[in-house]
């Protein structure tokens, strides 16, 4: 689609097709360097939104998809974190809260290496970025190689993962913790209610909620929740964005599953750049084992969040005698730390202290050396001051407490290729059972337990269905061979995107639109689902790496945006795919 509105992409499609309407949403939300989730409610660039948007944009313009990720990672901090918001300076301060003058990134974040030329938030969002970068590369490898896209992205993505695996291992068991509910992406999930109860909310008159100017109060977080979000963010800012000293630290299964999936993708990127990638695949598999050890509950048939500071007599409170509090024999005992998780902690700190030698390439191989930021050693010594200043590598794993709330986050480890078969099969049964109703009473998987005490079909992450989580579930179902269920979910996603006007989220029973309309990741993931058959056909070719056929209209779309042409370079050293994340396909049907 050109700026004048003329359709140049797949012109054989009907003028009112779902495909073209999704493309219009992304065109309308494009700012020139990135895509806003929606102009009214979310007028800046959001981290995990941009990753999902890039996954869809690659079907329209691989160049624009690359630009989306390049813009985001251009705002990365020196300590490796990718901020959850990159602010557009042309947007008035009162258009969104918390605004740049709240976060004060360039001053409060100076010790953590915040950029000085762009304003950002100081917290993060789920690490979907390496997976997105790999899929974007596969959409047009020739363009990617000619622009050195992956060689420029790799060191930034490696630093991002290193930050999460080192600085955010607040529980000492190998998993990354979130230090604010906004970091996990499911902002007001009931999973946060117990750990948030320890947080004194900010005074109601100390902030103004701009979100209520664009959305119904009944669909948004409550004022009490928002007051606690503001308090946590204020304390984090005033502490110089140092990790491990706040009141909130939670190991979330979805956040860590996306980190593991992106670690597999980062291994594929390393292979594309001429390195082995085996160390990263091995790390992803160890992290999968840690995820199972720390967050899996076999009795309940799903993963749960773990409150790092709760339940075991530490800083937090106990969640009583619930089956998920770690007291049950054989699961998550308060004194238990498996040899594998101990080895993981040791390996992470020894092998990631600098670059992985096996993955360090020549300048022509384009793997830049990986280095810690100058501040990392200073912060490492203070990140656990609430535990006598000890670094997690010097202490036993904190058991904490599993949080007895069923969230869609507990189903998303289904995207992991190394997940044990019995656990994957159990997750599929749980998804289709009474708590989530997938394929039954629910049109799409809800964000929270349909039978839960806090379920609300319209209130943000306390029940409504979201397109990104259901897209991940669809991908996970295919990966583990559940093709019929995956196809049913794909059809439901496309129908709901169509009838809801690409809504931000929907009632899980009826598909009624909630939140913003014309939402970017809904449109982007709709495009990805529409292209799913083409991607599967492409992945079945004998040489996936060197014979990628661009979808019609790529060149025309890019030309309409005033971007230079590129030359495709097919010479490439092929490798054997390790997992579904290396092919861009849905894995399970191709082994």
Coordinates of C-alpha atoms in Angstrom, one line a residue:
X1 CA 0.0 0.0 0.0
X2 CA 1.5 3.3 -1.0
X3 CA 1.1 6.5 1.0
X4 CA -1.6 7.6 -1.4
X5 CA -3.5 4.5 -0.5
X6 CA -3.1 2.5 -3.7
X7 CA -2.8 -1.2 -3.1
X8 CA 0.4 -2.7 -4.4
X9 CA 0.7 -5.8 -2.3
X10 CA -1.0 -9.0 -3.5
X11 CA -3.4 -7.0 -5.8
X12 CA -5.4 -10.1 -6.6
X13 CA -7.0 -10.0 -3.1
X14 CA -10.5 -8.5 -2.8
X15 CA -10.5 -4.8 -1.9
X16 CA -12.2 -5.4 1.5
X17 CA -10.3 -8.5 2.4
X18 CA -9.1 -9.2 5.9
X19 CA -5.5 -9.2 4.6
X20 CA -5.7 -5.7 3.2
X21 CA -7.6 -4.3 6.2
X22 CA -4.9 -5.6 8.5
X23 CA -2.3 -4.0 6.2
X24 CA -4.2 -0.7 6.5
X25 CA -4.0 -0.8 10.3
X26 CA -0.3 -1.2 10.3
X27 CA 0.1 1.5 7.7
X28 CA -2.1 3.8 9.7
X29 CA -0.1 3.2 12.9
X30 CA 3.4 3.6 11.3
X31 CA 5.3 6.7 12.4
X32 CA 8.2 6.5 9.9
X33 CA 10.6 4.5 12.1
X34 CA 8.3 2.3 14.2
X35 CA 4.6 1.3 14.7
X36 CA 2.5 2.5 17.7
X37 CA 0.1 0.0 19.2
X38 CA -2.7 2.5 18.7
X39 CA -2.5 6.3 18.2
X40 CA -4.9 7.3 21.0
X41 CA -4.2 4.9 23.9
X42 CA -0.6 4.0 23.2
X43 CA 1.1 6.8 21.2
X44 CA 4.7 5.6 21.6
X45 CA 6.8 2.4 20.8
X46 CA 6.3 -0.6 23.1
X47 CA 8.9 -3.3 23.3
X48 CA 7.0 -6.6 22.9
X49 CA 4.4 -5.0 20.7
X50 CA 7.1 -4.1 18.2
X51 CA 8.4 -7.7 18.2
X52 CA 5.0 -9.1 17.4
X53 CA 4.4 -6.2 14.9
X54 CA 7.7 -7.1 13.1
X55 CA 6.6 -10.7 12.8
X56 CA 3.5 -9.6 10.9
X57 CA 5.2 -6.7 9.0
X58 CA 7.7 -9.2 7.5
X59 CA 4.9 -10.4 5.2
X60 CA 4.4 -6.8 3.9
X61 CA 7.8 -5.3 4.0
X62 CA 10.8 -7.2 5.5
X63 CA 12.7 -3.8 5.4
X64 CA 10.1 -2.1 7.5
X65 CA 10.1 -5.1 9.9
X66 CA 13.8 -4.8 10.3
X67 CA 13.5 -1.1 10.9
X68 CA 10.9 -1.7 13.6
X69 CA 13.4 -3.8 15.6
X70 CA 16.4 -1.6 14.8
X71 CA 14.5 1.5 16.2
X72 CA 13.6 -0.4 19.4
X73 CA 17.1 -1.8 20.0
X74 CA 18.6 1.6 19.2
X75 CA 17.2 2.7 22.6
X76 CA 18.9 -0.2 24.5
X77 CA 20.6 0.6 27.8
X78 CA 24.3 0.0 28.5
X79 CA 23.5 -2.8 31.0
X80 CA 21.6 -4.7 28.2
X81 CA 18.0 -4.0 29.1
X82 CA 15.6 -3.2 26.3
X83 CA 13.1 -0.6 27.8
X84 CA 9.4 -1.3 27.6
X85 CA 8.7 2.1 26.1
X86 CA 10.6 4.3 23.7
X87 CA 9.0 7.7 23.8
X88 CA 8.2 9.8 20.7
X89 CA 9.3 13.4 21.6
X90 CA 6.6 14.9 19.4
X91 CA 3.8 13.4 21.6
X92 CA 2.7 15.8 24.3
X93 CA 3.7 14.8 27.9
X94 CA 0.1 14.6 29.0
X95 CA -1.0 12.2 26.3
X96 CA 0.3 9.2 28.2
X97 CA 1.2 8.4 31.8
X98 CA 3.8 7.5 33.0
X99 CA 5.4 10.0 30.6
X100 CA 9.1 10.6 30.0
X101 CA 9.3 13.2 32.8
X102 CA 8.2 10.5 35.3
X103 CA 10.8 7.9 34.3
X104 CA 13.7 10.4 33.9
X105 CA 15.7 7.7 32.2
X106 CA 18.6 9.9 31.0
X107 CA 19.3 11.0 34.6
X108 CA 17.9 8.3 37.0
X109 CA 19.2 5.6 34.6
X110 CA 22.6 7.0 34.1
X111 CA 24.4 4.4 36.2
X112 CA 22.6 1.6 34.2
X113 CA 23.7 3.1 30.9
X114 CA 20.4 4.7 29.8
X115 CA 20.7 6.5 26.4
X116 CA 21.0 10.3 26.5
X117 CA 19.6 11.0 23.1
X118 CA 16.2 9.3 23.5
X119 CA 13.8 9.1 26.5
X120 CA 12.6 5.6 27.6
X121 CA 11.0 3.9 30.5
X122 CA 13.2 2.1 32.9
X123 CA 11.5 -1.3 33.1
X124 CA 11.4 -4.1 30.4
X125 CA 8.9 -6.4 28.7
X126 CA 8.9 -10.0 27.6
X127 CA 12.0 -11.0 25.4
X128 CA 10.3 -11.9 22.1
X129 CA 12.9 -10.0 20.2
X130 CA 15.4 -12.6 19.0
X131 CA 12.6 -14.8 17.8
X132 CA 11.2 -11.9 15.9
X133 CA 14.6 -11.0 14.4
X134 CA 15.1 -14.5 13.2
X135 CA 11.7 -14.7 11.6
X136 CA 12.2 -11.3 10.0
X137 CA 15.5 -12.5 8.5
X138 CA 13.9 -15.6 7.1
X139 CA 11.3 -13.4 5.2
X140 CA 14.0 -12.1 3.0
X141 CA 17.5 -13.4 3.7
X142 CA 19.0 -11.5 0.8
X143 CA 17.9 -8.2 2.1
X144 CA 18.9 -9.1 5.6
X145 CA 22.4 -10.1 4.6
X146 CA 22.9 -7.1 2.4
X147 CA 22.0 -4.8 5.3
X148 CA 24.0 -6.9 7.8
X149 CA 20.8 -7.0 9.8
X150 CA 21.6 -10.0 12.0
X151 CA 25.2 -9.1 12.6
X152 CA 24.0 -5.8 13.9
X153 CA 21.2 -7.2 16.0
X154 CA 23.1 -10.2 17.5
X155 CA 25.4 -8.4 20.0
X156 CA 22.4 -6.3 21.2
X157 CA 20.2 -9.4 21.6
X158 CA 23.0 -11.3 23.4
X159 CA 23.5 -8.4 25.8
X160 CA 19.7 -8.3 26.4
X161 CA 19.6 -12.1 27.3
X162 CA 22.8 -11.7 29.4
X163 CA 21.1 -8.9 31.4
X164 CA 18.0 -11.1 32.1
X165 CA 20.0 -14.2 32.9
X166 CA 22.4 -12.5 35.3
X167 CA 20.9 -9.4 36.7
X168 CA 17.4 -10.7 36.9
X169 CA 18.0 -14.1 38.4
X170 CA 16.7 -12.8 41.7
X171 CA 15.6 -16.2 42.9
X172 CA 18.9 -17.9 42.3
X173 CA 17.3 -20.8 40.4
X174 CA 18.3 -19.8 36.9
X175 CA 15.0 -18.0 35.8
X176 CA 14.5 -14.3 35.2
X177 CA 12.3 -12.3 37.5
X178 CA 10.1 -9.4 36.7
X179 CA 10.2 -6.5 39.1
X180 CA 7.0 -4.8 38.0
X181 CA 3.7 -6.2 36.7
X182 CA 4.1 -4.1 33.5
X183 CA 7.2 -6.0 32.7
X184 CA 5.4 -9.3 32.2
X185 CA 3.0 -7.6 29.8
X186 CA -0.2 -8.9 31.6
X187 CA -0.4 -5.8 33.7
X188 CA -3.3 -6.4 36.1
X189 CA -3.3 -10.2 36.1
X190 CA -4.7 -11.7 39.4
X191 CA -1.3 -13.4 39.6
X192 CA 0.1 -10.1 40.9
X193 CA -2.6 -9.5 43.6
X194 CA -0.7 -11.3 46.4
X195 CA 2.8 -9.9 45.8
X196 CA 1.3 -6.4 45.1
X197 CA -0.5 -6.5 48.5
X198 CA 2.9 -5.8 50.1
X199 CA 3.2 -2.5 48.2
X200 CA 1.8 0.7 49.6
X201 CA 0.0 2.5 46.7
X202 CA 1.0 6.0 45.6
X203 CA -1.4 8.7 46.7
X204 CA -4.3 9.0 44.2
X205 CA -3.6 12.7 43.6
X206 CA 0.0 12.2 42.8
X207 CA -0.7 11.0 39.2
X208 CA -3.3 11.3 36.5
X209 CA -4.4 8.3 34.5
X210 CA -4.4 9.2 30.8
X211 CA -5.5 5.7 29.9
X212 CA -9.1 6.5 31.1
X213 CA -9.3 9.2 28.4
X214 CA -9.3 6.5 25.8
X215 CA -10.8 3.4 27.4
X216 CA -13.7 2.5 29.7
X217 CA -12.8 2.3 33.4
X218 CA -14.6 -1.0 33.6
X219 CA -12.1 -2.4 31.1
X220 CA -9.0 -1.0 32.7
X221 CA -7.0 -1.7 35.9
X222 CA -8.5 -0.2 39.1
X223 CA -7.2 2.9 40.8
X224 CA -5.8 0.9 43.7
X225 CA -3.8 -1.4 41.3
X226 CA -2.6 1.7 39.4
X227 CA -1.4 3.3 42.6
X228 CA 0.7 0.3 43.4
X229 CA 2.1 0.2 39.9
X230 CA 3.2 3.9 40.3
X231 CA 4.7 3.2 43.7
X232 CA 6.8 0.3 42.4
X233 CA 8.0 2.3 39.4
X234 CA 8.8 5.4 41.5
X235 CA 10.9 3.3 43.9
X236 CA 12.7 1.6 41.1
X237 CA 13.5 4.9 39.5
X238 CA 14.6 6.5 42.7
X239 CA 16.9 3.6 43.3
X240 CA 18.7 4.2 40.0
X241 CA 17.0 1.3 38.3
X242 CA 19.1 -1.2 40.3
X243 CA 17.7 -4.7 40.3
X244 CA 16.9 -6.8 43.4
X245 CA 16.2 -4.2 46.0
X246 CA 12.4 -3.7 45.5
X247 CA 9.4 -5.3 47.0
X248 CA 8.2 -7.2 43.9
X249 CA 10.0 -10.0 42.2
X250 CA 8.1 -12.8 40.4
X251 CA 9.3 -15.6 38.1
X252 CA 6.7 -15.8 35.4
X253 CA 6.3 -18.9 33.1
X254 CA 5.4 -16.9 30.0
X255 CA 8.3 -14.4 30.4
X256 CA 10.8 -17.2 30.8
X257 CA 9.3 -19.4 28.1
X258 CA 9.7 -16.5 25.6
X259 CA 13.3 -16.0 26.9
X260 CA 14.0 -19.7 26.2
X261 CA 12.3 -19.6 22.7
X262 CA 14.4 -16.5 21.9
X263 CA 17.5 -18.2 23.1
X264 CA 16.9 -21.0 20.6
X265 CA 16.4 -18.3 18.0
X266 CA 19.6 -16.6 19.0
X267 CA 21.4 -19.9 18.5
X268 CA 20.0 -20.0 15.0
X269 CA 21.2 -16.4 14.4
X270 CA 24.6 -17.4 15.6
X271 CA 24.7 -20.3 13.1
X272 CA 23.6 -18.0 10.3
X273 CA 26.6 -15.8 11.2
X274 CA 29.0 -18.7 11.1
X275 CA 29.2 -19.9 14.7
X276 CA 28.1 -23.2 16.2
X277 CA 25.2 -22.0 18.3
X278 CA 25.4 -25.2 20.4
X279 CA 26.1 -23.4 23.7
X280 CA 22.9 -21.4 23.3
X281 CA 20.8 -24.4 22.4
X282 CA 22.2 -26.2 25.5
X283 CA 21.4 -23.2 27.7
X284 CA 17.9 -23.1 26.4
X285 CA 17.4 -26.7 27.3
X286 CA 18.8 -26.1 30.8
X287 CA 16.5 -23.2 31.2
X288 CA 13.6 -25.4 30.2
X289 CA 14.6 -27.8 32.9
X290 CA 14.8 -25.0 35.4
X291 CA 11.3 -23.7 34.3
X292 CA 9.9 -27.2 35.0
X293 CA 11.7 -27.5 38.3
X294 CA 10.6 -24.0 39.6
X295 CA 7.2 -23.4 38.1
X296 CA 5.5 -26.7 37.0
X297 CA 2.8 -28.1 39.2
X298 CA 1.9 -31.7 38.1
X299 CA -1.2 -31.9 40.3
X300 CA -2.7 -28.8 38.7
X301 CA -1.4 -29.6 35.2
X302 CA 0.1 -26.2 34.4
X303 CA 2.8 -23.7 35.2
X304 CA 2.4 -21.1 37.9
X305 CA 4.1 -17.8 38.8
X306 CA 6.5 -17.9 41.7
X307 CA 6.6 -15.0 44.2
X308 CA 10.4 -14.9 44.9
X309 CA 9.9 -12.9 48.2
X310 CA 6.8 -14.8 49.4
X311 CA 6.0 -18.0 51.3
X312 CA 9.2 -19.4 52.7
X313 CA 9.8 -17.2 55.7
X314 CA 11.8 -14.6 53.9
X315 CA 10.7 -11.1 53.1
X316 CA 7.3 -12.1 52.0
X317 CA 4.2 -13.8 53.3
X318 CA 3.1 -17.4 53.1
X319 CA 0.3 -18.4 50.8
X320 CA -0.8 -21.0 53.4
X321 CA -1.2 -24.7 52.8
X322 CA -2.3 -24.5 49.2
X323 CA -1.0 -27.4 47.1
X324 CA 1.1 -24.9 45.1
X325 CA 3.0 -23.3 48.0
X326 CA 6.0 -25.6 47.6
X327 CA 5.3 -27.8 50.7
X328 CA 4.0 -30.9 48.7
X329 CA 6.4 -33.8 48.8
X330 CA 8.5 -34.0 45.7
X331 CA 7.7 -30.6 44.3
X332 CA 9.4 -27.3 45.0
X333 CA 10.5 -28.0 48.6
X334 CA 11.6 -24.9 50.4
X335 CA 15.1 -26.3 50.8
X336 CA 15.4 -28.0 47.4
X337 CA 17.8 -27.1 44.7
X338 CA 18.5 -29.6 42.0
X339 CA 22.0 -30.3 40.8
X340 CA 20.9 -29.1 37.4
X341 CA 19.8 -25.7 38.6
X342 CA 23.0 -25.3 40.6
X343 CA 25.0 -26.2 37.5
X344 CA 23.0 -23.7 35.5
X345 CA 23.8 -20.9 37.9
X346 CA 27.5 -21.8 37.9
X347 CA 27.7 -22.1 34.1
X348 CA 25.8 -18.9 33.5
X349 CA 28.3 -16.9 35.5
X350 CA 31.4 -18.6 34.2
X351 CA 30.6 -19.0 30.6
X352 CA 28.8 -15.7 30.1
X353 CA 31.3 -13.5 31.9
X354 CA 32.5 -12.5 28.4
X355 CA 31.8 -13.7 24.9
X356 CA 31.3 -17.4 24.3
X357 CA 34.4 -18.4 22.5
X358 CA 32.6 -21.0 20.4
X359 CA 30.3 -18.3 19.1
X360 CA 32.8 -15.5 18.5
X361 CA 33.3 -15.0 14.8
X362 CA 35.6 -12.9 12.6
X363 CA 34.7 -9.5 11.4
X364 CA 33.4 -11.0 8.2
X365 CA 31.3 -13.5 10.3
X366 CA 29.9 -10.3 12.0
X367 CA 29.7 -11.7 15.5
X368 CA 30.7 -8.7 17.6
X369 CA 32.4 -9.5 20.9
X370 CA 30.0 -9.5 23.9
X371 CA 31.1 -7.4 26.9
X372 CA 29.6 -6.6 30.2
X373 CA 28.7 -2.9 30.8
X374 CA 31.1 -1.1 33.0
X375 CA 28.5 -0.9 35.7
X376 CA 27.6 -4.7 35.9
X377 CA 30.1 -5.7 38.6
X378 CA 29.2 -2.7 40.8
X379 CA 25.5 -3.5 40.6
X380 CA 26.0 -7.2 41.0
X381 CA 27.4 -6.7 44.5
X382 CA 24.3 -4.7 45.6
X383 CA 21.5 -6.3 43.7
X384 CA 20.4 -8.5 46.7
X385 CA 21.0 -6.0 49.5
X386 CA 17.7 -7.3 51.1
X387 CA 19.5 -10.6 51.5
X388 CA 22.7 -9.3 53.2
X389 CA 24.1 -8.1 49.9
X390 CA 24.9 -11.6 48.6
X391 CA 24.8 -12.3 44.9
X392 CA 22.5 -15.2 43.9
X393 CA 25.6 -17.3 42.9
X394 CA 26.7 -17.1 46.6
X395 CA 23.4 -18.2 48.1
X396 CA 20.9 -21.0 48.0
X397 CA 17.9 -20.8 45.6
X398 CA 15.0 -18.9 47.1
X399 CA 12.0 -21.2 47.1
X400 CA 9.5 -18.4 47.4
X401 CA 6.0 -19.5 46.8
X402 CA 4.0 -20.5 43.8
X403 CA 1.0 -18.2 43.3
X404 CA -2.3 -20.1 43.2
X405 CA -3.8 -18.3 40.2
X406 CA -4.3 -19.8 36.8
X407 CA -3.2 -17.5 34.0
X408 CA -2.8 -18.1 30.3
X409 CA 0.9 -17.4 31.1
X410 CA 0.9 -20.9 32.6
X411 CA 0.1 -22.5 29.2
X412 CA 2.6 -20.6 27.1
X413 CA 5.6 -22.9 27.8
X414 CA 3.9 -25.0 25.1
X415 CA 6.0 -23.0 22.6
X416 CA 9.2 -24.7 23.8
X417 CA 10.6 -27.5 21.7
X418 CA 12.4 -29.2 24.5
X419 CA 9.4 -29.4 26.8
X420 CA 8.9 -33.0 28.0
X421 CA 6.1 -34.7 26.1
X422 CA 4.0 -35.6 29.1
X423 CA 4.0 -31.9 30.2
X424 CA 3.1 -30.7 26.7
X425 CA 0.2 -33.2 26.6
X426 CA -1.0 -32.1 30.0
X427 CA -0.9 -28.4 29.0
X428 CA -3.1 -29.3 26.0
X429 CA -5.6 -31.0 28.2
X430 CA -5.6 -28.0 30.7
X431 CA -6.1 -25.5 27.8
X432 CA -9.2 -27.5 26.7
X433 CA -10.5 -28.0 30.3
X434 CA -12.9 -26.0 32.4
X435 CA -10.4 -23.4 33.4
X436 CA -9.6 -22.1 29.9
X437 CA -12.3 -23.7 27.7
X438 CA -10.2 -23.6 24.5
X439 CA -12.1 -25.4 21.7
X440 CA -15.2 -25.5 23.9
X441 CA -17.0 -22.8 25.7
X442 CA -14.4 -20.1 25.0
X443 CA -13.9 -18.7 21.5
X444 CA -10.3 -17.9 22.4
X445 CA -8.2 -18.8 25.4
X446 CA -8.9 -16.3 28.2
X447 CA -6.1 -14.4 30.0
X448 CA -7.3 -15.8 33.3
X449 CA -9.2 -18.9 34.7
X450 CA -12.8 -18.9 33.6
X451 CA -13.8 -20.4 37.0
X452 CA -11.4 -18.1 39.0
X453 CA -12.6 -15.8 41.8
X454 CA -11.2 -12.7 40.0
X455 CA -12.5 -13.6 36.5
X456 CA -13.9 -10.6 34.6
X457 CA -14.5 -11.1 30.8
X458 CA -13.9 -7.4 30.0
X459 CA -11.2 -6.1 32.5
X460 CA -7.9 -6.1 30.7
X461 CA -5.8 -9.2 31.8
X462 CA -8.3 -10.5 34.3
X463 CA -10.2 -12.6 31.8
X464 CA -10.4 -11.2 28.3
X465 CA -8.7 -13.0 25.4
X466 CA -5.7 -11.5 23.8
X467 CA -4.4 -12.1 20.3
X468 CA -0.7 -12.4 21.0
X469 CA -1.1 -15.1 23.7
X470 CA -3.5 -17.1 21.5
X471 CA -1.1 -16.7 18.6
X472 CA 1.6 -18.2 20.8
X473 CA -0.7 -21.0 21.9
X474 CA -1.5 -21.8 18.2
X475 CA 2.2 -22.0 17.5
X476 CA 2.8 -24.2 20.5
X477 CA -0.1 -26.6 19.5
X478 CA 1.4 -27.0 16.1
X479 CA 4.9 -27.5 17.5
X480 CA 3.7 -30.4 19.6
X481 CA 1.7 -32.1 16.9
X482 CA -1.8 -30.8 17.8
X483 CA -2.6 -29.8 14.3
X484 CA -6.4 -30.1 14.5
X485 CA -6.6 -27.9 17.6
X486 CA -4.2 -25.5 16.2
X487 CA -6.2 -25.1 13.0
X488 CA -9.4 -24.5 15.1
X489 CA -7.6 -21.8 17.1
X490 CA -6.2 -20.2 13.9
X491 CA -9.7 -20.0 12.4
X492 CA -11.1 -18.5 15.6
X493 CA -8.4 -15.9 15.7
X494 CA -8.9 -14.8 12.1
X495 CA -12.7 -14.7 12.6
X496 CA -12.5 -12.7 15.8
X497 CA -9.9 -10.3 14.4
X498 CA -12.3 -9.7 11.5
X499 CA -15.5 -9.2 13.4
X500 CA -13.9 -7.2 16.3
X501 CA -12.2 -4.6 14.1
X502 CA -8.7 -5.8 15.1
X503 CA -9.5 -5.1 18.8
X504 CA -6.9 -4.9 21.5
X505 CA -8.6 -7.8 23.4
X506 CA -12.0 -9.4 23.4
X507 CA -14.6 -11.1 25.6
X508 CA -13.4 -14.8 25.5
X509 CA -17.0 -16.1 25.2
X510 CA -18.5 -13.8 22.6
X511 CA -15.5 -12.1 20.9
X512 CA -16.9 -8.7 21.7
X513 CA -14.3 -6.0 21.2
X514 CA -12.7 -4.4 24.2
X515 CA -10.0 -1.8 24.6
X516 CA -8.6 0.0 21.5
X517 CA -9.7 -0.9 17.9
X518 CA -7.2 -1.1 15.0
X519 CA -4.6 -2.5 17.4
X520 CA -1.3 -3.2 15.7
X521 CA -0.3 -6.6 17.1
X522 CA -3.7 -7.9 16.4
X523 CA -3.4 -6.8 12.7
X524 CA 0.2 -8.0 12.5
X525 CA -0.5 -11.5 13.9
X526 CA -3.6 -11.8 11.7
X527 CA -1.2 -11.3 8.7
X528 CA 1.1 -14.0 10.1
X529 CA -1.8 -16.4 10.4
X530 CA -3.0 -15.6 6.9
X531 CA 0.4 -16.5 5.6
X532 CA 0.7 -19.7 7.6
X533 CA 0.1 -22.1 4.7
X534 CA 2.7 -20.2 2.6
X535 CA 5.2 -20.5 5.3
X536 CA 4.6 -24.2 5.8
X537 CA 5.0 -24.8 2.0
X538 CA 8.2 -22.8 2.1
X539 CA 9.6 -24.7 5.0
X540 CA 9.0 -28.0 3.2
X541 CA 11.5 -27.1 0.5
X542 CA 14.7 -29.1 0.4
X543 CA 16.8 -26.0 1.0
X544 CA 15.0 -23.6 3.3
X545 CA 17.9 -21.3 3.8
X546 CA 18.9 -20.4 0.2
X547 CA 15.6 -20.5 -1.7
X548 CA 13.3 -18.3 0.2
X549 CA 10.6 -16.9 -2.2
X550 CA 9.5 -13.4 -1.2
X551 CA 5.8 -12.8 -1.1
X552 CA 4.4 -10.7 -3.9
X553 CA 4.6 -7.0 -3.3
X554 CA 7.6 -6.8 -1.0
X555 CA 9.7 -4.8 -3.5
X556 CA 6.7 -2.6 -4.5
X557 CA 5.8 -1.9 -0.9
X558 CA 9.3 -0.9 0.0
X559 CA 9.7 1.2 -3.1
X560 CA 6.5 3.1 -2.2
X561 CA 8.1 4.0 1.1
X562 CA 11.2 5.4 -0.7
X563 CA 13.6 2.7 0.4
X564 CA 16.6 1.6 -1.7
X565 CA 16.5 -1.7 -3.6
X566 CA 18.7 -4.5 -2.5
X567 CA 20.6 -7.4 -3.9
X568 CA 19.9 -11.0 -2.8
X569 CA 22.9 -13.0 -1.8
X570 CA 22.2 -16.7 -1.9
X571 CA 25.6 -18.0 -0.9
X572 CA 25.2 -19.5 2.5
X573 CA 26.5 -22.3 4.6
X574 CA 23.5 -24.6 5.3
X575 CA 22.9 -26.2 8.6
X576 CA 20.6 -28.7 10.1
X577 CA 17.7 -27.1 11.9
X578 CA 17.7 -27.7 15.7
X579 CA 14.1 -26.8 16.4
X580 CA 11.0 -25.1 15.0
X581 CA 12.5 -21.7 15.7
X582 CA 15.2 -22.2 13.1
X583 CA 12.8 -22.8 10.2
X584 CA 10.0 -20.3 11.0
X585 CA 7.6 -23.2 10.6
X586 CA 5.2 -24.6 13.1
X587 CA 7.6 -27.5 13.9
X588 CA 5.5 -30.4 15.0
X589 CA 4.4 -31.5 11.5
X590 CA 8.0 -31.6 10.3
X591 CA 9.7 -33.0 13.4

